[in-house]
Tab-separated table of C-alpha atoms in Angstrom:
chain	number	residue	atom	x	y	z
A	1	GLU	CA	136.583	119.660	84.827
A	2	THR	CA	135.177	116.215	85.591
A	3	GLY	CA	131.690	115.238	84.508
A	4	VAL	CA	129.010	113.262	86.346
A	5	THR	CA	130.062	109.678	87.028
A	6	GLN	CA	127.789	106.817	88.082
A	7	SER	CA	128.383	103.294	89.322
A	8	PRO	CA	127.740	100.523	88.696
A	9	THR	CA	126.920	100.768	84.995
A	10	HIS	CA	124.890	97.553	84.946
A	11	LEU	CA	123.478	95.297	87.608
A	12	ILE	CA	120.993	92.466	87.961
A	13	LYS	CA	118.930	91.875	91.102
A	14	THR	CA	115.998	89.689	92.077
A	15	ARG	CA	112.632	90.766	93.445
A	16	GLY	CA	112.731	91.770	97.108
A	17	GLN	CA	116.422	92.606	97.133
A	18	GLN	CA	117.914	96.027	97.846
A	19	VAL	CA	120.215	98.091	95.630
A	20	THR	CA	122.488	101.108	96.092
A	21	LEU	CA	123.518	103.279	93.149
A	22	ARG	CA	126.251	105.903	93.397
A	23	CYS	CA	126.896	109.238	91.744
A	24	SER	CA	129.684	111.802	91.780
A	25	SER	CA	128.520	115.241	90.725
A	26	GLN	CA	130.229	117.502	88.219
A	27	SER	CA	132.984	119.679	89.605
A	28	GLY	CA	131.528	122.864	91.101
A	29	HIS	CA	127.950	121.520	91.360
A	30	ASN	CA	126.310	121.104	94.755
A	31	THR	CA	122.899	119.799	93.681
A	32	VAL	CA	122.128	116.240	92.615
A	33	SER	CA	118.891	114.904	91.143
A	34	TRP	CA	117.923	111.317	90.395
A	35	TYR	CA	115.712	110.231	87.522
A	36	GLN	CA	114.273	106.884	86.466
A	37	GLN	CA	113.999	106.160	82.747
A	38	ALA	CA	112.008	103.115	81.663
A	39	LEU	CA	112.572	101.733	78.176
A	40	GLY	CA	111.063	104.021	75.533
A	41	GLN	CA	110.081	106.675	78.080
A	42	GLY	CA	111.442	110.011	79.176
A	43	PRO	CA	113.246	110.400	82.506
A	44	GLN	CA	110.968	110.652	85.576
A	45	PHE	CA	112.013	112.757	88.581
A	46	ILE	CA	112.671	110.775	91.761
A	47	PHE	CA	114.162	113.406	94.089
A	48	GLN	CA	116.737	116.147	94.456
A	49	TYR	CA	119.414	116.780	97.077
A	50	TYR	CA	120.906	120.161	97.906
A	51	ARG	CA	123.457	120.654	100.658
A	52	GLU	CA	122.826	117.115	101.951
A	53	GLU	CA	119.055	117.654	102.313
A	54	GLU	CA	116.251	116.241	100.155
A	55	ASN	CA	114.452	119.324	98.852
A	56	GLY	CA	112.072	117.925	96.243
A	57	ARG	CA	110.490	114.564	95.511
A	58	GLY	CA	108.491	113.059	92.652
A	59	ASN	CA	105.781	110.378	92.767
A	60	PHE	CA	107.948	107.536	94.052
A	61	PRO	CA	107.253	105.411	97.156
A	62	PRO	CA	109.350	105.696	100.337
A	63	ARG	CA	111.324	102.565	99.440
A	64	PHE	CA	113.221	104.925	97.139
A	65	SER	CA	115.585	106.880	99.364
A	66	GLY	CA	118.801	108.781	98.990
A	67	LEU	CA	121.732	110.508	100.570
A	68	GLN	CA	124.049	113.333	99.676
A	69	PHE	CA	127.505	113.568	101.207
A	70	PRO	CA	129.593	116.632	102.128
A	71	ASN	CA	131.556	116.279	98.876
A	72	TYR	CA	128.180	116.472	97.031
A	73	SER	CA	128.308	112.866	95.836
A	74	SER	CA	125.061	110.970	96.254
A	75	GLU	CA	123.486	107.548	96.636
A	76	LEU	CA	120.121	106.213	95.556
A	77	ASN	CA	118.804	103.277	97.555
A	78	VAL	CA	115.866	101.136	96.508
A	79	ASN	CA	114.451	98.562	98.915
A	80	ALA	CA	112.140	95.616	98.233
A	81	LEU	CA	112.825	95.669	94.501
A	82	GLU	CA	109.922	95.045	92.139
A	83	LEU	CA	109.995	93.969	88.498
A	84	ASP	CA	108.801	97.453	87.437
A	85	ASP	CA	111.918	98.988	88.986
A	86	SER	CA	113.891	97.710	85.989
A	87	ALA	CA	115.098	100.900	84.290
A	88	LEU	CA	118.019	103.201	83.583
A	89	TYR	CA	118.708	105.307	86.681
A	90	LEU	CA	120.174	108.676	85.869
A	91	CYS	CA	121.982	111.067	88.139
A	92	ALA	CA	122.105	114.737	87.180
A	93	SER	CA	124.065	117.533	88.771
A	94	SER	CA	123.443	121.256	88.642
A	95	SER	CA	124.437	124.438	90.374
A	96	GLY	CA	122.344	125.179	93.451
A	97	LYS	CA	123.022	128.871	92.909
A	98	ARG	CA	120.486	128.854	90.064
A	99	GLN	CA	117.624	127.472	92.149
A	100	GLY	CA	116.477	130.804	93.478
A	101	LEU	CA	116.737	132.554	90.145
A	102	LYS	CA	113.912	133.079	87.658
A	103	ASN	CA	115.794	131.124	84.984
A	104	ALA	CA	116.544	127.537	85.942
A	105	GLY	CA	119.903	126.049	84.996
A	106	GLU	CA	120.461	122.986	82.904
A	107	LEU	CA	120.996	119.495	84.289
A	108	PHE	CA	124.129	117.541	83.420
A	109	PHE	CA	123.589	113.788	83.373
A	110	GLY	CA	125.823	110.815	83.970
A	111	GLU	CA	125.769	107.720	81.758
A	112	GLY	CA	123.309	105.979	84.063
A	113	SER	CA	123.044	102.689	85.914
A	114	ARG	CA	121.026	100.016	84.102
A	115	LEU	CA	119.107	97.962	86.703
A	116	THR	CA	117.416	94.718	85.756
A	117	VAL	CA	115.117	93.080	88.322
A	118	LEU	CA	114.313	89.398	87.752
B	1	GLU	CA	99.774	119.808	85.847
B	2	ASP	CA	102.992	120.425	83.903
B	3	GLN	CA	103.167	118.354	80.743
B	4	VAL	CA	105.419	117.844	77.710
B	5	THR	CA	104.389	116.137	74.458
B	6	GLN	CA	106.864	115.419	71.686
B	7	SER	CA	106.125	114.574	68.077
B	8	PRO	CA	106.690	112.631	65.994
B	9	GLU	CA	107.632	109.591	68.112
B	10	ALA	CA	110.011	108.429	65.387
B	11	LEU	CA	111.431	110.029	62.246
B	12	ARG	CA	113.488	108.599	59.416
B	13	LEU	CA	115.345	111.041	57.176
B	14	GLN	CA	117.703	110.690	54.274
B	15	GLU	CA	121.078	112.332	54.758
B	16	GLY	CA	120.676	116.005	53.850
B	17	GLU	CA	116.881	115.992	54.274
B	18	SER	CA	116.028	118.813	56.712
B	19	SER	CA	113.133	118.506	59.175
B	20	SER	CA	111.777	119.711	62.523
B	21	LEU	CA	110.919	118.035	65.810
B	22	ASN	CA	108.091	119.422	67.949
B	23	CYS	CA	107.786	119.834	71.712
B	24	SER	CA	104.429	121.084	73.018
B	25	TYR	CA	104.268	122.035	76.673
B	26	THR	CA	101.986	123.262	79.406
B	27	VAL	CA	103.688	124.575	82.509
B	28	SER	CA	102.936	126.899	85.367
B	29	GLY	CA	105.523	129.647	85.089
B	30	LEU	CA	108.173	128.532	82.601
B	31	ARG	CA	111.628	128.728	84.104
B	32	GLY	CA	113.355	127.029	81.194
B	33	LEU	CA	112.877	124.661	78.261
B	34	PHE	CA	115.721	122.249	77.604
B	35	TRP	CA	116.726	120.052	74.666
B	36	TYR	CA	118.838	116.936	75.134
B	37	ARG	CA	120.273	114.301	72.828
B	38	GLN	CA	120.366	110.712	74.065
B	39	ASP	CA	122.239	107.841	72.421
B	40	PRO	CA	121.099	104.247	73.158
B	41	GLY	CA	122.049	103.129	76.674
B	42	LYS	CA	123.632	106.493	77.500
B	43	GLY	CA	122.669	109.487	79.614
B	44	PRO	CA	121.093	112.576	78.005
B	45	GLU	CA	123.557	115.109	76.602
B	46	PHE	CA	122.612	118.774	77.047
B	47	LEU	CA	122.019	120.751	73.839
B	48	PHE	CA	120.100	123.987	74.460
B	49	THR	CA	118.249	126.068	77.030
B	50	LEU	CA	115.492	128.516	76.036
B	51	TYR	CA	113.793	130.893	78.447
B	52	SER	CA	111.561	133.303	76.548
B	53	ALA	CA	109.174	133.158	73.593
B	54	GLY	CA	111.005	134.242	70.465
B	55	GLU	CA	114.365	133.031	71.691
B	56	GLU	CA	116.518	130.932	69.324
B	57	LYS	CA	119.735	128.970	69.845
B	58	GLU	CA	121.957	127.291	67.221
B	59	LYS	CA	124.656	124.657	67.307
B	60	GLU	CA	126.078	123.153	64.123
B	61	ARG	CA	123.130	121.640	62.213
B	62	LEU	CA	120.651	122.169	65.065
B	63	LYS	CA	118.497	125.198	65.821
B	64	ALA	CA	116.011	125.442	68.677
B	65	THR	CA	113.147	127.940	68.810
B	66	LEU	CA	110.524	128.726	71.448
B	67	THR	CA	106.955	130.056	71.482
B	68	LYS	CA	104.558	130.324	74.418
B	69	LYS	CA	103.171	126.841	73.754
B	70	GLU	CA	105.840	124.870	71.899
B	71	SER	CA	109.442	124.533	70.880
B	72	PHE	CA	110.942	123.249	67.655
B	73	LEU	CA	114.272	121.596	67.051
B	74	HIS	CA	115.190	122.190	63.425
B	75	ILE	CA	117.762	119.864	61.875
B	76	THR	CA	119.378	121.192	58.712
B	77	ALA	CA	121.073	118.790	56.288
B	78	PRO	CA	121.357	115.983	58.877
B	79	LYS	CA	124.098	113.386	58.840
B	80	PRO	CA	123.947	109.756	60.042
B	81	GLU	CA	125.781	110.759	63.233
B	82	ASP	CA	122.765	112.909	64.172
B	83	SER	CA	120.784	109.707	64.710
B	84	ALA	CA	119.662	109.642	68.362
B	85	THR	CA	116.661	110.264	70.586
B	86	TYR	CA	115.993	113.949	71.186
B	87	LEU	CA	114.373	114.804	74.512
B	88	CYS	CA	112.596	118.004	75.494
B	89	ALA	CA	112.134	119.038	79.138
B	90	VAL	CA	110.607	121.962	81.011
B	91	ARG	CA	111.101	123.353	84.484
B	92	GLY	CA	108.221	125.311	85.990
B	93	ASN	CA	107.306	126.923	89.286
B	94	SER	CA	105.973	123.719	90.835
B	95	GLY	CA	108.322	124.075	93.786
B	96	THR	CA	109.634	120.517	93.650
B	97	TYR	CA	112.589	121.395	91.414
B	98	LYS	CA	111.623	118.670	88.981
B	99	TYR	CA	112.184	118.809	85.266
B	100	ILE	CA	109.349	117.303	83.198
B	101	PHE	CA	110.564	115.311	80.202
B	102	GLY	CA	108.745	114.243	77.076
B	103	THR	CA	109.077	110.716	75.718
B	104	GLY	CA	111.404	111.888	72.972
B	105	THR	CA	111.679	111.681	69.200
B	106	ARG	CA	113.785	108.806	67.844
B	107	LEU	CA	115.634	110.156	64.815
B	108	LYS	CA	117.282	107.894	62.261
B	109	VAL	CA	119.298	109.484	59.456
B	110	LEU	CA	120.068	107.175	56.563
B	111	ALA	CA	123.230	107.523	54.473
């Protein structure tokens, strides 16, 4: 069973540029969520994808967008980068079968992509 | 609004010195409370899920408990390798499928 993998692990961009981060979900999982974790803070929910559709979004502007592919892998795109976008971006996969149940399932995280905006 | 508060922010223990970490939460319709361990620069590693008040889960030196307002992560006889940030998260009935995380407790266990 393969875990959640993310790429790249580190990257440096300048203000105004665009970035694409990639994630492969854990085997058997069809739901992918993206979180932003600033230094010293807990992860903040960006959005979730289930069966290639965005089905939940946190308080992030539209310049944060995403995609999910038929193989359940996902991309996070951020346009017009700002200094405050510097953070660890975490991808988490889970089983979509649990979404409709009373008890929510756990998230399984990748190692993250560390983005630095200069 | 769903909210999670963890305390203390940081904790230093001597090896073998047991202690507890606290996670206080407010959530509309708890659908799960989750504990994670996070090492510096790494993604969170899943530890436990709790669903109902009174529920307990154990794994090696860690034990998680849940009440209607808070959860505790008890660490018995910790070792230096237990040093990490411990994150608590809740999932409620908000409808957005988001998990709300606390800011974590940074644990340092000294040999």
